[in-house]
């Protein structure tokens, strides 16, 4: 079953985010807490949304996403931050169903795009995404400012 995330799912979702960080070979970079995720999803001004895949009452997959905006199209889109299905449930169509739920969100809201990142080494996921019609945007370079560089930029004259 694919459904919108509910407050009762937060702890399970945090656990899956940590599993994803381990899969992506960066567990030391994951610091998410249940309180943080709960506030982001269900706080006064939610900026994060989510869907879960549930099998036999257990959350076994997540899609966490937020809205972006295309100035060229003049409308919002969906940016998928995390998509993860537990290894024992892969191959059962849950990843595709989670992406279908986000595509439906886009169509229903007249959003013009659904996008996400995938690590270059993650060939199984890249193949899966391409099979759904996703196109690599490899002419773009992702840029990021964090930590000390972020602080320095914020305080620059």
PDB file of C-alpha atoms in Angstrom:
ATOM      1  CA  UNK A   1       0.000   0.000   0.000  1.00  0.00           C
ATOM      2  CA  UNK A   2       1.267   3.479  -0.900  1.00  0.00           C
ATOM      3  CA  UNK A   3      -0.067   6.371   1.172  1.00  0.00           C
ATOM      4  CA  UNK A   4       0.833   9.787   2.530  1.00  0.00           C
ATOM      5  CA  UNK A   5       3.149   9.717   5.493  1.00  0.00           C
ATOM      6  CA  UNK A   6       1.486  10.115   8.893  1.00  0.00           C
ATOM      7  CA  UNK A   7       2.956  11.131  12.284  1.00  0.00           C
ATOM      8  CA  UNK A   8       3.008   7.472  13.363  1.00  0.00           C
ATOM      9  CA  UNK A   9       5.425   6.726  10.482  1.00  0.00           C
ATOM     10  CA  UNK A  10       8.132   9.214  11.464  1.00  0.00           C
ATOM     11  CA  UNK A  11      10.362   6.858  13.462  1.00  0.00           C
ATOM     12  CA  UNK A  12      10.245   4.227  10.718  1.00  0.00           C
ATOM     13  CA  UNK A  13      11.002   6.875   8.088  1.00  0.00           C
ATOM     14  CA  UNK A  14      14.026   8.083  10.050  1.00  0.00           C
ATOM     15  CA  UNK A  15      15.267   4.493  10.236  1.00  0.00           C
ATOM     16  CA  UNK A  16      14.916   4.156   6.465  1.00  0.00           C
ATOM     17  CA  UNK A  17      16.799   7.425   5.903  1.00  0.00           C
ATOM     18  CA  UNK A  18      19.678   5.968   7.946  1.00  0.00           C
ATOM     19  CA  UNK A  19      19.529   2.760   5.886  1.00  0.00           C
ATOM     20  CA  UNK A  20      19.698   4.901   2.747  1.00  0.00           C
ATOM     21  CA  UNK A  21      22.728   6.779   4.099  1.00  0.00           C
ATOM     22  CA  UNK A  22      24.449   3.442   4.737  1.00  0.00           C
ATOM     23  CA  UNK A  23      23.552   2.231   1.223  1.00  0.00           C
ATOM     24  CA  UNK A  24      24.962   5.469  -0.200  1.00  0.00           C
ATOM     25  CA  UNK A  25      28.202   4.866   1.731  1.00  0.00           C
ATOM     26  CA  UNK A  26      27.816   7.970   3.899  1.00  0.00           C
ATOM     27  CA  UNK A  27      26.265   6.943   7.230  1.00  0.00           C
ATOM     28  CA  UNK A  28      28.452   9.407   9.145  1.00  0.00           C
ATOM     29  CA  UNK A  29      26.790  12.284   7.278  1.00  0.00           C
ATOM     30  CA  UNK A  30      23.259  11.426   8.412  1.00  0.00           C
ATOM     31  CA  UNK A  31      22.135  13.238  11.574  1.00  0.00           C
ATOM     32  CA  UNK A  32      18.345  13.297  11.146  1.00  0.00           C
ATOM     33  CA  UNK A  33      16.233  12.946  14.284  1.00  0.00           C
ATOM     34  CA  UNK A  34      12.603  11.948  14.602  1.00  0.00           C
ATOM     35  CA  UNK A  35      11.841  15.374  16.073  1.00  0.00           C
ATOM     36  CA  UNK A  36      13.388  17.138  13.081  1.00  0.00           C
ATOM     37  CA  UNK A  37      11.508  15.013  10.578  1.00  0.00           C
ATOM     38  CA  UNK A  38       8.240  15.374  12.457  1.00  0.00           C
ATOM     39  CA  UNK A  39       8.594  19.178  12.526  1.00  0.00           C
ATOM     40  CA  UNK A  40       9.502  19.323   8.823  1.00  0.00           C
ATOM     41  CA  UNK A  41       6.500  17.187   7.867  1.00  0.00           C
ATOM     42  CA  UNK A  42       3.851  18.200  10.391  1.00  0.00           C
ATOM     43  CA  UNK A  43       4.997  21.445  12.016  1.00  0.00           C
ATOM     44  CA  UNK A  44       3.365  24.849  11.771  1.00  0.00           C
ATOM     45  CA  UNK A  45       4.736  25.476   8.266  1.00  0.00           C
ATOM     46  CA  UNK A  46       5.535  22.107   6.673  1.00  0.00           C
ATOM     47  CA  UNK A  47       8.103  22.322   3.908  1.00  0.00           C
ATOM     48  CA  UNK A  48       8.536  18.581   3.427  1.00  0.00           C
ATOM     49  CA  UNK A  49       6.036  15.981   2.300  1.00  0.00           C
ATOM     50  CA  UNK A  50       6.168  12.252   2.057  1.00  0.00           C
ATOM     51  CA  UNK A  51       4.687   8.971   1.023  1.00  0.00           C
ATOM     52  CA  UNK A  52       5.327   5.548   2.482  1.00  0.00           C
ATOM     53  CA  UNK A  53       5.104   2.027   1.174  1.00  0.00           C
ATOM     54  CA  UNK A  54       3.544  -0.282   3.719  1.00  0.00           C
ATOM     55  CA  UNK A  55       3.564  -4.081   3.665  1.00  0.00           C
ATOM     56  CA  UNK A  56       1.835  -6.107   6.390  1.00  0.00           C
ATOM     57  CA  UNK A  57       1.592  -3.027   8.597  1.00  0.00           C
ATOM     58  CA  UNK A  58       5.301  -2.201   8.306  1.00  0.00           C
ATOM     59  CA  UNK A  59       6.754   0.853   6.566  1.00  0.00           C
ATOM     60  CA  UNK A  60       9.231  -0.594   4.065  1.00  0.00           C
ATOM     61  CA  UNK A  61       9.692   2.341   1.726  1.00  0.00           C
ATOM     62  CA  UNK A  62       9.683   6.124   1.703  1.00  0.00           C
ATOM     63  CA  UNK A  63       9.559   9.000  -0.717  1.00  0.00           C
ATOM     64  CA  UNK A  64      10.358  12.333   0.951  1.00  0.00           C
ATOM     65  CA  UNK A  65       9.880  15.382  -1.241  1.00  0.00           C
ATOM     66  CA  UNK A  66       9.367  19.109  -1.363  1.00  0.00           C
ATOM     67  CA  UNK A  67       8.192  21.688  -3.866  1.00  0.00           C
ATOM     68  CA  UNK A  68      10.561  23.482  -6.181  1.00  0.00           C
ATOM     69  CA  UNK A  69       9.641  26.151  -8.714  1.00  0.00           C
ATOM     70  CA  UNK A  70      10.358  26.558 -12.399  1.00  0.00           C
ATOM     71  CA  UNK A  71      10.657  30.210 -13.302  1.00  0.00           C
ATOM     72  CA  UNK A  72      10.556  29.172 -16.957  1.00  0.00           C
ATOM     73  CA  UNK A  73       7.296  27.259 -16.610  1.00  0.00           C
ATOM     74  CA  UNK A  74       5.896  29.539 -13.911  1.00  0.00           C
ATOM     75  CA  UNK A  75       4.720  26.641 -11.733  1.00  0.00           C
ATOM     76  CA  UNK A  76       5.910  24.367  -8.984  1.00  0.00           C
ATOM     77  CA  UNK A  77       7.419  20.929  -9.397  1.00  0.00           C
ATOM     78  CA  UNK A  78       8.307  18.112  -7.038  1.00  0.00           C
ATOM     79  CA  UNK A  79      11.873  17.511  -5.924  1.00  0.00           C
ATOM     80  CA  UNK A  80      12.347  14.009  -4.557  1.00  0.00           C
ATOM     81  CA  UNK A  81      14.866  14.200  -1.723  1.00  0.00           C
ATOM     82  CA  UNK A  82      14.887  10.529  -0.740  1.00  0.00           C
ATOM     83  CA  UNK A  83      13.472   7.374  -2.271  1.00  0.00           C
ATOM     84  CA  UNK A  84      14.233   4.149  -0.468  1.00  0.00           C
ATOM     85  CA  UNK A  85      12.779   0.656  -0.314  1.00  0.00           C
ATOM     86  CA  UNK A  86      14.214  -1.972   2.014  1.00  0.00           C
ATOM     87  CA  UNK A  87      16.340  -4.599   0.248  1.00  0.00           C
ATOM     88  CA  UNK A  88      13.910  -7.420   1.056  1.00  0.00           C
ATOM     89  CA  UNK A  89      11.077  -5.545  -0.678  1.00  0.00           C
ATOM     90  CA  UNK A  90      12.939  -4.440  -3.799  1.00  0.00           C
ATOM     91  CA  UNK A  91      11.659  -5.918  -7.036  1.00  0.00           C
ATOM     92  CA  UNK A  92       8.055  -5.879  -5.813  1.00  0.00           C
ATOM     93  CA  UNK A  93       7.167  -2.650  -7.612  1.00  0.00           C
ATOM     94  CA  UNK A  94       7.096  -0.437  -4.524  1.00  0.00           C
ATOM     95  CA  UNK A  95       9.704   2.020  -5.812  1.00  0.00           C
ATOM     96  CA  UNK A  96       7.738   2.439  -9.012  1.00  0.00           C
ATOM     97  CA  UNK A  97       4.502   2.886  -7.064  1.00  0.00           C
ATOM     98  CA  UNK A  98       6.090   5.566  -4.881  1.00  0.00           C
ATOM     99  CA  UNK A  99       7.256   7.418  -7.995  1.00  0.00           C
ATOM    100  CA  UNK A 100       3.812   6.979  -9.551  1.00  0.00           C
ATOM    101  CA  UNK A 101       2.274   8.626  -6.477  1.00  0.00           C
ATOM    102  CA  UNK A 102       4.577  11.620  -6.958  1.00  0.00           C
ATOM    103  CA  UNK A 103       3.812  11.752 -10.681  1.00  0.00           C
ATOM    104  CA  UNK A 104       0.112  11.745  -9.830  1.00  0.00           C
ATOM    105  CA  UNK A 105       0.721  14.617  -7.400  1.00  0.00           C
ATOM    106  CA  UNK A 106       2.381  16.549 -10.216  1.00  0.00           C
ATOM    107  CA  UNK A 107      -0.417  15.879 -12.694  1.00  0.00           C
ATOM    108  CA  UNK A 108      -3.194  16.692 -10.194  1.00  0.00           C
ATOM    109  CA  UNK A 109      -1.523  19.961  -9.134  1.00  0.00           C
ATOM    110  CA  UNK A 110      -0.434  20.936 -12.671  1.00  0.00           C
ATOM    111  CA  UNK A 111       3.232  20.764 -11.686  1.00  0.00           C
ATOM    112  CA  UNK A 112       5.504  20.411 -14.708  1.00  0.00           C
ATOM    113  CA  UNK A 113       8.355  18.340 -13.355  1.00  0.00           C
ATOM    114  CA  UNK A 114       9.427  15.593 -11.005  1.00  0.00           C
ATOM    115  CA  UNK A 115      13.157  15.492 -10.428  1.00  0.00           C
ATOM    116  CA  UNK A 116      15.832  14.044  -8.156  1.00  0.00           C
ATOM    117  CA  UNK A 117      19.513  13.203  -7.931  1.00  0.00           C
ATOM    118  CA  UNK A 118      21.077   9.784  -8.152  1.00  0.00           C
ATOM    119  CA  UNK A 119      24.681   8.910  -7.383  1.00  0.00           C
ATOM    120  CA  UNK A 120      26.697   8.189 -10.527  1.00  0.00           C
ATOM    121  CA  UNK A 121      27.851   4.805  -9.214  1.00  0.00           C
ATOM    122  CA  UNK A 122      24.307   3.630  -8.451  1.00  0.00           C
ATOM    123  CA  UNK A 123      23.776   1.772 -11.730  1.00  0.00           C
ATOM    124  CA  UNK A 124      20.801  -0.335 -10.523  1.00  0.00           C
ATOM    125  CA  UNK A 125      18.856   2.810  -9.626  1.00  0.00           C
ATOM    126  CA  UNK A 126      19.911   4.647 -12.783  1.00  0.00           C
ATOM    127  CA  UNK A 127      18.669   1.746 -14.887  1.00  0.00           C
ATOM    128  CA  UNK A 128      15.410   1.627 -12.949  1.00  0.00           C
ATOM    129  CA  UNK A 129      14.825   5.370 -13.374  1.00  0.00           C
ATOM    130  CA  UNK A 130      15.612   5.253 -17.088  1.00  0.00           C
ATOM    131  CA  UNK A 131      13.118   2.397 -17.484  1.00  0.00           C
ATOM    132  CA  UNK A 132      10.448   4.784 -16.182  1.00  0.00           C
ATOM    133  CA  UNK A 133      11.344   7.464 -18.720  1.00  0.00           C
ATOM    134  CA  UNK A 134      13.662   9.569 -16.540  1.00  0.00           C
ATOM    135  CA  UNK A 135      16.355  11.438 -18.423  1.00  0.00           C
ATOM    136  CA  UNK A 136      19.771  12.155 -16.890  1.00  0.00           C
ATOM    137  CA  UNK A 137      20.427  15.896 -16.681  1.00  0.00           C
ATOM    138  CA  UNK A 138      24.185  15.409 -17.054  1.00  0.00           C
ATOM    139  CA  UNK A 139      24.837  18.805 -18.606  1.00  0.00           C
ATOM    140  CA  UNK A 140      24.299  20.384 -15.161  1.00  0.00           C
ATOM    141  CA  UNK A 141      26.747  20.425 -12.261  1.00  0.00           C
ATOM    142  CA  UNK A 142      25.364  20.337  -8.739  1.00  0.00           C
ATOM    143  CA  UNK A 143      26.802  23.065  -6.527  1.00  0.00           C
ATOM    144  CA  UNK A 144      26.675  23.158  -2.722  1.00  0.00           C
ATOM    145  CA  UNK A 145      27.904  25.451   0.045  1.00  0.00           C
ATOM    146  CA  UNK A 146      27.976  24.007   3.585  1.00  0.00           C
ATOM    147  CA  UNK A 147      29.745  24.317   6.936  1.00  0.00           C
ATOM    148  CA  UNK A 148      32.451  26.953   7.266  1.00  0.00           C
ATOM    149  CA  UNK A 149      32.054  28.061   3.651  1.00  0.00           C
ATOM    150  CA  UNK A 150      28.343  28.673   4.253  1.00  0.00           C
ATOM    151  CA  UNK A 151      29.076  30.724   7.370  1.00  0.00           C
ATOM    152  CA  UNK A 152      31.754  32.707   5.541  1.00  0.00           C
ATOM    153  CA  UNK A 153      29.420  33.434   2.635  1.00  0.00           C
ATOM    154  CA  UNK A 154      26.651  34.534   4.981  1.00  0.00           C
ATOM    155  CA  UNK A 155      28.938  37.001   6.759  1.00  0.00           C
ATOM    156  CA  UNK A 156      30.765  38.307   3.661  1.00  0.00           C
ATOM    157  CA  UNK A 157      30.508  42.022   2.902  1.00  0.00           C
TER     158      UNK A 157
END
